[in-house]
């Protein structure tokens, strides 16, 4: 029987298989950040174990960092302490760190691909659930808890049960104005937030083949929001072209050899999946969420569903929305374009194209937070910065920012925020905040109009 | 890690679905660099109003219910991979969580911290939840060796990976195991390089 893309990469990394089926899986790259690593370093210190392969670890500061005045000492004492601890741990253990202000600094899932660290056929982990992003390259990439961070530190391996396999196929041509974010919000709205639990997902079909690498990252990023540990897309010419020439990518002959191997990373025609779904590109429209989990999404032109279910009602109550209502014309005071889902240059290009020559609505506070220093530089170099600034948007410095609101970038209680991030959980963007997930295009249009608009009418 | 063998306790019902780890421990409490103290902030924004006063309608503030077993709605622990959620539940005093479905990463994190997730059918969960809601003094018993959950609405066996079971019973974790495999891992590295 044939193998899937996932099988091929997984099986190539199995060090050992135990009697009850658990496997020791070798990890090629371990990404770390300040929030989920300190307790793992501490654990190793306590047991007097040294880090097995510091050369396979890359560190960045992103979750708990300010997005203004990054050149000044971090004001919040606890945050500063956490960042210092990361720097100290990296120094002690010879781990490369792209700290605050470094030209390679940014959100962990933005910098690793843009630096060429993420490559097809690898296994990658990080103490962060959106590690699934890197699956866009045909990489097995998934989030882990801090105990597992310590395990990888100690052994460069994890003890795991091989997940089941799921494939999501989307074929056809996307309508204009429909972005990769809409595709994944649509899929999750159809399948629900736990449909992927226990599975690793492969995205296949012409929609993903036609997508840019950045679009594929947006899709794979949200795999975890349907419960899947990770999502993957088979590497192709688009992938190789993207990687070529990046700082940490293989060069010259080595690159060609790698490409020859990467080309073999495709699901065989006779391989089977434990679960498979099919969707039509033509059915997808610009999406928005109305509830408190990412599966609660609708087309902007649709009305909120009418369900009799206690958890559903609790969610609508939190959002202060009514069953059966339309979201079009809903006033919005906050817009956030950022996060590891949508903070790459293409996201800002799309937003800038819409914003150019317009003014944001006076009621709106609009934050643009680039995913990395490099993206920030690109925004400037391509002239997008002046478009946004002239329209009244605030461009901040890179980091996770209002995606999880660990720093000062918080949405006030009761306020709505149209956000390009990935989670609309209660209080995710600040205590009492209400998040509506959408694409960068929908977010930009909301900022201009000060309310939700049906962009399909433009 | 603390050993887990058997437990007899009253239970706390939390009939909400899709409880994500942001609710279990909000991000603003993730600035610590050790594992202590998270229990104080478990379910923080459901337990307390913004002004810091207790939300009397939340079950953890209702003295009728107590115990080290949490009974929660479907898809418990989804969202962020933060292990702080497991630390917070353990820190508060929970030893067992019963639900009809657990998110992957949470389940692994729980097991790595001596917190036992027990998955039951949706029907059983509903019956148990209803019973405990109206009989707060009712007790449940967990016997890990025999994988047996005994409750007033019936006794059932539950699944757990045999290796993970041994770890819990003995208080071992995966680090001990993986370090014992280092020779094999080195040999594998030599092969792939
Ligand atoms: S941007 Fe948001 S989702 Fe992405 S890594 Fe940061 S906190 Fe996590």
XYZ file of C-alpha atoms and ligand atoms in Angstrom:
659
model
C 0.000 0.000 0.000
C 1.194 3.493 -0.791
C 2.300 6.038 1.752
C 0.979 9.489 2.450
C 3.178 12.561 2.626
C 2.774 12.388 6.405
C 3.818 8.696 6.539
C 6.920 9.383 4.472
C 8.182 12.137 6.750
C 7.128 10.445 10.001
C 8.575 7.039 9.159
C 11.914 8.588 8.217
C 12.223 9.940 11.773
C 11.323 6.898 13.873
C 14.219 5.943 16.127
C 12.421 3.149 17.944
C 8.996 1.541 18.274
C 7.819 0.195 21.630
C 5.634 -2.851 22.147
C 2.462 -0.857 22.745
C 2.939 1.176 19.578
C 4.483 4.333 21.034
C 7.355 5.599 18.918
C 10.481 7.587 19.615
C 10.419 10.336 16.996
C 13.540 12.304 16.094
C 13.115 16.088 15.905
C 15.099 18.090 13.325
C 14.323 21.605 14.549
C 13.166 22.872 17.893
C 11.928 26.460 18.078
C 11.627 28.084 21.479
C 10.349 31.362 22.916
C 10.257 33.065 26.309
C 6.880 31.857 27.620
C 6.950 28.062 27.365
C 10.672 27.373 27.787
C 11.828 28.584 31.261
C 10.270 25.688 33.182
C 11.830 23.213 30.726
C 15.324 24.656 31.207
C 14.687 24.509 34.945
C 13.666 20.853 34.737
C 16.937 19.918 33.046
C 18.955 21.906 35.541
C 17.177 20.134 38.401
C 18.051 16.739 36.956
C 21.520 17.745 35.936
C 20.946 16.847 32.281
C 22.586 18.846 29.505
C 20.878 19.912 26.281
C 21.390 17.190 23.690
C 21.583 19.299 20.499
C 21.698 23.062 21.072
C 22.609 23.384 17.383
C 19.119 22.198 16.459
C 17.360 24.867 18.518
C 16.464 28.420 17.491
C 15.082 30.950 19.970
C 13.126 34.159 19.550
C 11.323 36.599 21.823
C 7.779 37.259 20.627
C 4.844 36.453 22.927
C 5.554 38.775 25.781
C 7.283 41.672 24.058
C 6.173 45.299 23.702
C 5.355 46.560 20.191
C 6.476 50.115 20.877
C 9.868 51.444 22.011
C 11.578 48.089 21.693
C 14.927 49.844 22.018
C 14.105 50.781 25.636
C 14.205 48.378 28.600
C 10.937 46.416 28.866
C 8.737 48.206 31.398
C 6.768 45.309 32.837
C 8.946 43.593 35.426
C 7.616 40.065 34.972
C 7.943 40.290 31.195
C 11.425 41.709 31.458
C 12.402 38.906 33.796
C 11.033 36.275 31.418
C 12.928 37.786 28.484
C 16.142 38.007 30.492
C 15.744 34.421 31.565
C 15.471 33.347 27.911
C 18.604 35.290 27.018
C 20.485 33.774 29.928
C 19.334 30.219 29.187
C 20.322 30.590 25.536
C 23.714 31.962 26.431
C 24.441 29.230 28.971
C 23.464 26.528 26.517
C 24.859 27.949 23.268
C 21.457 28.367 21.652
C 21.144 31.035 18.924
C 18.671 33.712 20.024
C 17.004 36.337 17.867
C 16.055 38.599 20.735
C 14.173 41.863 20.775
C 15.635 44.324 18.277
C 17.670 41.684 16.384
C 17.232 41.963 12.607
C 15.886 38.374 12.549
C 13.482 38.854 15.457
C 9.767 38.244 15.089
C 6.997 35.759 15.725
C 8.494 32.285 15.840
C 6.261 30.972 13.016
C 7.022 33.940 10.796
C 10.797 34.012 11.171
C 11.642 30.324 10.753
C 10.153 30.130 7.234
C 11.436 33.527 6.146
C 14.982 32.635 7.246
C 14.890 29.315 5.408
C 15.063 27.335 8.666
C 11.812 25.541 7.838
C 12.382 22.972 5.083
C 10.371 20.120 3.548
C 10.614 16.678 5.097
C 11.678 17.960 8.503
C 10.147 17.291 11.876
C 9.743 20.540 13.823
C 8.315 21.314 17.240
C 7.759 24.364 19.407
C 5.997 25.011 22.678
C 3.218 26.717 20.786
C 0.173 25.179 19.151
C 0.491 27.170 15.905
C 3.701 25.357 15.036
C 1.392 23.692 12.519
C 2.181 26.735 10.313
C 5.417 25.135 9.093
C 3.446 22.235 7.592
C 3.009 24.503 4.560
C 6.448 23.265 3.470
C 5.612 19.557 3.718
C 7.066 19.509 7.214
C 5.709 17.582 10.193
C 5.393 20.479 12.603
C 3.357 20.537 15.767
C 2.952 22.259 19.101
C 4.098 20.676 22.341
C 3.752 21.325 26.073
C 6.601 22.418 28.287
C 7.292 18.879 29.591
C 7.854 17.901 25.978
C 10.100 20.912 25.417
C 12.224 19.472 28.228
C 12.121 16.029 26.584
C 13.416 17.429 23.308
C 16.086 19.373 25.180
C 17.193 16.161 26.879
C 17.069 13.785 23.919
C 16.172 15.600 20.655
C 13.248 13.144 20.575
C 9.646 12.756 21.679
C 7.689 9.685 22.662
C 4.506 9.690 20.621
C 1.636 7.694 19.249
C 1.514 8.126 15.480
C -1.609 10.199 14.723
C -4.313 9.119 12.298
C -4.470 10.683 8.855
C -6.967 13.131 7.489
C -7.122 14.843 4.096
C -9.002 18.008 3.239
C -9.414 18.552 -0.504
C -10.444 21.890 -1.962
C -10.666 22.088 -5.726
C -11.669 24.770 -8.185
C -10.891 28.475 -8.452
C -11.318 30.898 -5.585
C -13.497 33.942 -6.261
C -11.860 37.337 -6.173
C -11.683 38.727 -2.643
C -11.544 35.217 -1.156
C -8.220 34.770 0.638
C -6.467 31.736 2.187
C -7.824 32.845 5.586
C -11.366 32.534 4.236
C -10.595 29.033 2.967
C -9.470 27.768 6.363
C -12.214 29.607 8.303
C -14.713 28.034 5.909
C -13.280 24.535 6.356
C -13.297 24.858 10.161
C -16.842 26.239 10.162
C -17.932 23.144 8.226
C -15.935 20.550 10.184
C -15.983 21.979 13.721
C -13.270 22.568 16.281
C -12.609 18.967 17.263
C -12.969 17.175 13.933
C -9.195 16.979 13.570
C -8.349 15.781 17.083
C -6.119 12.720 16.903
C -5.299 13.398 13.244
C -2.597 14.994 11.177
C -4.165 16.778 8.218
C -3.012 17.036 4.622
C -4.466 19.816 2.471
C -4.730 18.838 -1.165
C -6.348 20.058 -4.359
C -5.917 22.821 -6.868
C -6.719 25.617 -4.409
C -3.633 24.811 -2.314
C -1.499 24.064 -5.375
C -2.309 27.538 -6.709
C -1.632 29.235 -3.373
C 1.536 31.151 -2.502
C 3.706 29.857 0.354
C 2.388 32.598 2.587
C -1.190 31.573 1.862
C -0.337 27.947 2.595
C 1.139 29.024 5.928
C -2.095 30.831 6.820
C -4.036 27.638 6.118
C -1.710 25.238 7.957
C -1.465 27.688 10.860
C -5.123 27.154 11.736
C -5.080 23.333 11.539
C -4.984 23.286 15.336
C -8.280 25.223 15.414
C -10.039 22.138 14.109
C -8.157 20.081 16.660
C -5.533 18.620 14.301
C -2.053 18.565 15.729
C -0.724 19.704 12.393
C -1.476 20.269 8.721
C 0.733 19.678 5.687
C 0.884 20.555 2.024
C 3.080 18.616 -0.400
C 6.157 20.628 -1.398
C 6.327 21.709 -5.052
C 8.070 24.272 -7.270
C 6.407 27.098 -5.323
C 7.989 25.717 -2.145
C 11.469 25.246 -3.632
C 11.387 28.696 -5.196
C 10.448 30.239 -1.844
C 13.259 28.511 0.065
C 16.005 29.111 -2.493
C 18.550 31.691 -1.403
C 17.217 32.231 2.130
C 19.819 32.649 4.873
C 19.627 29.182 6.418
C 18.594 27.293 3.276
C 20.960 24.790 1.683
C 23.028 26.307 -1.123
C 24.341 25.200 -4.520
C 24.702 21.477 -5.062
C 23.320 20.666 -1.621
C 20.157 22.558 -2.495
C 19.715 20.563 -5.718
C 20.183 17.296 -3.840
C 17.611 18.345 -1.277
C 15.131 19.326 -3.981
C 15.488 15.890 -5.538
C 14.516 14.356 -2.186
C 11.790 16.918 -1.487
C 10.158 16.037 -4.806
C 9.526 12.513 -3.482
C 7.427 13.904 -0.614
C 4.005 13.428 -2.140
C 1.125 11.189 -1.145
C 1.152 8.077 -3.345
C -1.907 7.572 -5.521
C -2.863 4.354 -3.708
C -2.348 5.685 -0.170
C -5.387 5.844 2.071
C -6.597 8.204 4.785
C -8.585 7.480 7.932
C -10.850 10.408 7.106
C -11.293 12.560 4.029
C -13.356 15.659 3.121
C -13.993 17.504 -0.141
C -14.971 21.121 -0.720
C -15.590 23.345 -3.756
C -13.672 26.593 -4.094
C -16.746 28.214 -5.669
C -18.715 27.764 -2.424
C -16.276 29.846 -0.400
C -16.868 33.528 0.296
C -15.261 36.068 2.620
C -15.785 34.759 6.150
C -16.156 36.192 9.641
C -16.642 34.594 13.055
C -19.470 35.564 15.396
C -18.755 33.362 18.451
C -16.044 32.320 20.862
C -14.382 29.497 18.990
C -12.903 29.525 15.479
C -15.517 27.049 14.236
C -18.245 29.639 14.760
C -17.758 31.272 11.373
C -20.168 32.380 8.646
C -19.947 33.985 5.228
C -20.269 37.723 5.778
C -23.492 37.586 3.789
C -24.992 34.897 6.034
C -26.879 35.281 9.300
C -25.832 33.883 12.667
C -27.320 30.395 12.986
C -30.212 29.656 15.323
C -29.249 26.776 17.600
C -30.746 25.688 20.906
C -27.654 24.721 22.793
C -26.380 26.017 26.124
C -22.736 26.428 25.061
C -23.807 28.176 21.836
C -26.068 30.550 23.775
C -23.346 31.267 26.340
C -21.067 32.187 23.465
C -23.583 34.544 21.816
C -24.277 36.161 25.173
C -20.562 36.853 25.617
C -20.421 38.371 22.129
C -23.720 40.219 22.664
C -25.066 38.957 19.333
C -28.536 37.620 18.543
C -29.412 34.341 16.876
C -30.409 34.817 13.251
C -28.892 38.317 13.038
C -26.652 39.605 10.249
C -23.243 41.050 11.111
C -23.237 43.474 8.188
C -23.288 47.087 9.487
C -22.191 45.995 12.964
C -20.088 48.934 14.261
C -16.487 47.998 15.081
C -14.006 50.174 16.986
C -10.863 48.029 16.813
C -9.028 46.349 13.953
C -5.921 44.210 14.372
C -3.874 43.029 11.394
C -1.149 40.776 12.702
C -0.346 37.380 14.348
C 1.374 34.316 12.914
C -1.737 33.709 10.786
C -1.671 36.956 8.808
C 1.323 39.217 9.399
C 3.448 38.455 6.356
C 4.131 40.852 3.522
C 1.337 39.550 1.271
C -1.184 40.236 4.026
C -0.074 43.855 4.240
C 0.006 44.203 0.460
C -3.602 43.053 0.222
C -4.657 45.417 2.990
C -2.703 48.315 1.460
C -4.297 47.799 -1.949
C -7.695 48.304 -0.369
C -6.668 51.139 1.934
C -4.727 53.200 -0.618
C -6.120 56.705 -0.890
C -8.791 56.114 1.772
C -9.095 57.169 5.414
C -9.906 54.906 8.324
C -13.193 55.645 10.028
C -12.862 58.021 12.979
C -14.254 55.508 15.496
C -11.620 52.907 14.637
C -8.274 52.195 16.271
C -6.353 50.161 13.708
C -3.179 48.328 14.689
C -0.885 46.781 12.121
C 1.716 44.532 13.681
C 4.245 42.986 11.281
C 5.249 39.403 12.026
C 8.958 40.129 11.967
C 11.621 42.801 11.601
C 12.081 41.727 8.007
C 8.399 42.142 7.228
C 8.503 45.547 8.924
C 11.388 46.533 6.679
C 9.580 45.286 3.589
C 6.500 47.321 4.508
C 8.682 50.392 4.541
C 10.709 49.522 1.430
C 7.612 48.809 -0.651
C 6.018 52.099 0.325
C 3.135 50.457 2.186
C 3.979 52.218 5.412
C 3.080 55.623 4.040
C -0.185 54.288 2.591
C -1.201 52.990 6.010
C -0.007 56.016 7.914
C -1.780 58.405 5.575
C -4.959 56.375 6.146
C -4.564 56.710 9.921
C -3.384 53.190 10.791
C -0.803 52.636 13.523
C 2.146 50.482 12.511
C 3.732 48.868 15.553
C 6.878 46.802 16.067
C 6.873 43.011 15.502
C 5.500 40.470 17.973
C 2.421 38.457 18.918
C 0.802 41.609 20.273
C -3.000 41.664 20.483
C -3.250 38.073 19.272
C -2.948 36.984 22.898
C -2.655 40.321 24.671
C 0.143 39.357 27.046
C 1.683 42.770 26.567
C -0.098 46.138 26.641
C -1.838 45.611 23.297
C -5.236 44.809 24.754
C -8.725 45.377 23.375
C -10.885 47.042 26.063
C -13.699 45.170 27.783
C -16.871 44.849 25.743
C -15.293 46.192 22.543
C -15.388 44.318 19.252
C -12.184 43.743 17.316
C -12.018 42.456 13.773
C -8.770 40.542 13.894
C -6.652 38.589 11.429
C -5.434 36.321 14.245
C -6.561 32.752 14.864
C -8.475 32.642 18.152
C -11.670 34.343 19.222
C -11.825 32.744 22.672
C -13.362 34.734 25.524
C -10.874 37.353 26.647
C -8.209 36.271 24.176
C -7.442 39.854 23.145
C -7.888 41.288 26.635
C -10.340 40.677 29.466
C -13.893 41.014 28.195
C -12.801 41.726 24.607
C -14.869 40.353 21.717
C -12.984 39.043 18.700
C -14.245 38.509 15.156
C -11.760 36.578 13.019
C -11.401 37.536 9.373
C -8.979 37.955 6.476
C -6.668 40.981 6.130
C -8.930 42.283 3.358
C -12.068 42.147 5.514
C -10.112 43.686 8.388
C -8.890 46.550 6.187
C -12.399 47.197 4.862
C -13.760 47.227 8.419
C -11.170 49.809 9.438
C -12.136 52.082 6.558
C -15.883 51.784 7.089
C -15.924 51.577 10.908
C -18.340 48.679 10.615
C -18.591 45.288 9.020
C -19.290 45.558 5.309
C -20.073 43.034 2.632
C -16.899 43.295 0.579
C -18.379 41.096 -2.125
C -20.398 44.202 -3.122
C -17.173 46.058 -4.047
C 5.659 13.878 39.379
C 3.258 12.646 42.056
C 2.174 9.010 41.865
C -1.423 8.199 41.044
C -3.071 4.930 42.086
C -6.601 5.305 43.393
C -8.836 8.235 44.254
C -12.161 8.608 45.986
C -13.682 12.052 45.827
C -16.717 14.216 45.324
C -16.757 16.014 41.975
C -17.288 19.473 40.522
C -19.588 19.762 37.486
C -18.723 22.258 34.727
C -21.193 21.598 31.904
C -19.566 23.849 29.294
C -18.284 22.586 25.946
C -15.049 23.544 24.179
C -13.344 24.888 27.306
C -10.073 26.228 25.911
C -6.811 26.603 27.788
C -7.156 30.409 27.610
C -10.149 30.018 29.961
C -8.311 27.585 32.215
C -5.440 30.057 32.575
C -5.561 33.426 30.742
C -2.417 34.580 28.921
C -1.702 37.461 31.265
C -0.754 34.929 33.945
C 1.873 33.208 31.814
C 4.734 35.487 32.763
C 6.119 33.243 35.507
C 9.319 31.279 35.032
C 8.421 28.408 37.385
C 5.419 26.121 37.794
C 4.139 27.374 41.128
C 1.111 29.516 41.859
C -0.998 28.906 38.738
C -3.745 27.255 40.821
C -4.700 30.658 42.226
C -5.704 31.819 38.778
C -7.380 28.727 37.360
C -10.545 29.772 35.433
C -9.669 33.284 36.567
C -12.094 35.230 34.387
C -14.994 32.905 35.157
C -14.228 32.807 38.880
C -13.764 36.532 39.386
C -15.323 39.712 38.047
C -13.033 42.302 36.565
C -12.972 44.230 39.864
C -11.587 41.134 41.610
C -14.776 40.152 43.444
C -15.873 36.521 43.228
C -18.468 35.557 40.633
C -20.889 33.732 42.906
C -22.617 31.991 40.034
C -19.461 30.114 38.989
C -19.274 26.570 40.294
C -15.824 26.866 41.908
C -17.271 29.598 44.132
C -20.240 27.452 45.112
C -19.369 25.690 48.378
C -21.989 23.018 47.650
C -19.478 21.436 45.276
C -15.986 20.331 46.124
C -13.491 17.586 45.363
C -10.507 16.782 43.200
C -12.486 15.525 40.195
C -13.620 17.971 37.498
C -16.443 16.902 35.194
C -16.411 19.065 32.066
C -18.225 19.359 28.732
C -17.058 17.969 25.397
C -13.680 18.934 23.849
C -11.964 20.005 27.048
C -8.565 21.744 26.828
C -8.652 22.888 23.203
C -6.621 25.829 21.922
C -3.238 26.919 23.168
C -0.594 24.313 24.025
C 0.210 26.082 27.316
C 1.061 23.449 29.908
C 0.283 26.165 32.441
C -3.340 24.962 32.092
C -2.406 21.565 33.529
C -0.267 23.231 36.217
C -3.207 25.465 37.135
C -5.656 22.560 37.470
C -3.175 20.490 39.476
C -2.246 23.538 41.543
C -5.901 24.095 42.421
C -6.165 20.498 43.582
C -7.673 18.586 40.685
C -6.370 15.058 40.110
C -8.869 13.824 37.533
C -10.801 15.462 34.685
C -13.732 13.580 33.171
C -15.045 14.633 29.760
C -16.404 13.061 26.590
C -13.464 14.413 24.566
C -10.054 15.948 25.245
C -7.867 18.010 22.940
C -4.598 16.218 22.072
C -2.010 18.565 23.493
C -3.912 19.114 26.717
C -4.257 15.381 27.254
C -0.505 14.871 26.903
C 0.245 17.819 29.175
C -2.153 16.504 31.817
C -0.578 13.047 31.806
C 2.885 14.587 32.074
C 1.761 16.294 35.291
C -0.010 13.451 37.055
C -3.478 14.737 36.134
C -5.602 11.890 34.795
C -7.951 12.666 31.874
C -10.766 10.102 31.708
C -12.738 9.982 28.489
C -16.313 8.697 28.719
C -19.189 8.518 26.233
C -21.372 11.595 25.721
C -24.366 9.768 27.183
C -22.480 8.710 30.297
C -21.073 12.208 30.752
C -24.543 13.715 30.606
C -25.949 11.292 33.159
C -23.006 11.741 35.498
C -23.101 15.531 35.138
C -26.841 15.622 35.933
C -26.463 13.319 38.897
C -23.582 15.248 40.442
C -25.356 18.569 39.867
C -28.291 17.413 41.958
C -26.280 15.233 44.410
C -23.179 17.261 45.309
C -22.164 14.776 48.014
C -22.033 11.813 45.642
C -18.564 10.326 45.275
C -16.703 8.837 42.349
C -13.855 6.365 42.630
C -10.962 6.002 40.216
C -8.864 2.841 40.243
C -6.049 3.389 37.759
C -4.517 -0.089 38.042
C -7.813 -1.645 36.908
C -8.780 1.347 34.741
C -12.091 1.495 36.540
C -14.283 4.549 37.139
C -17.062 3.897 39.666
C -19.863 6.416 39.923
C -23.424 6.570 41.248
C -24.697 6.269 37.658
C -22.634 3.194 36.853
C -19.153 1.718 36.731
C -17.130 1.815 33.557
C -13.625 0.988 32.417
C -11.572 3.659 30.681
C -8.695 3.619 28.206
C -5.158 4.693 28.881
C -1.943 3.884 27.084
C -0.162 1.115 29.101
C 3.139 3.004 29.142
C 1.451 6.174 30.375
C -0.337 4.166 33.034
C 2.946 2.768 34.338
C 4.380 6.290 34.384
C 1.461 7.647 36.422
C 1.452 4.779 38.891
C 5.187 5.098 39.476
C 5.510 8.850 39.104
C 7.925 8.523 36.164
C 7.961 10.755 33.125
C 9.138 10.608 29.521
C 12.426 12.370 30.206
C 13.666 9.401 32.241
C 12.637 7.074 29.445
C 14.110 9.094 26.569
C 17.417 9.642 28.331
C 17.670 5.859 28.729
C 17.430 5.668 24.916
C 20.254 8.113 24.180
C 22.553 5.458 22.681
C 19.929 4.469 20.177
C 19.236 8.113 19.405
C 22.935 8.789 18.773
C 23.083 5.809 16.437
C 20.073 7.168 14.552
C 21.730 10.578 14.252
C 24.858 8.979 12.816
C 22.687 7.242 10.239
C 20.828 10.321 9.001
C 23.849 12.638 8.843
S 0.847 35.310 17.046
Fe -0.681 34.486 18.436
S -1.044 32.426 17.779
Fe 0.841 33.105 16.817
S 2.479 32.397 18.136
Fe 1.943 34.463 18.774
S 0.390 34.212 20.357
Fe 0.566 32.258 19.302
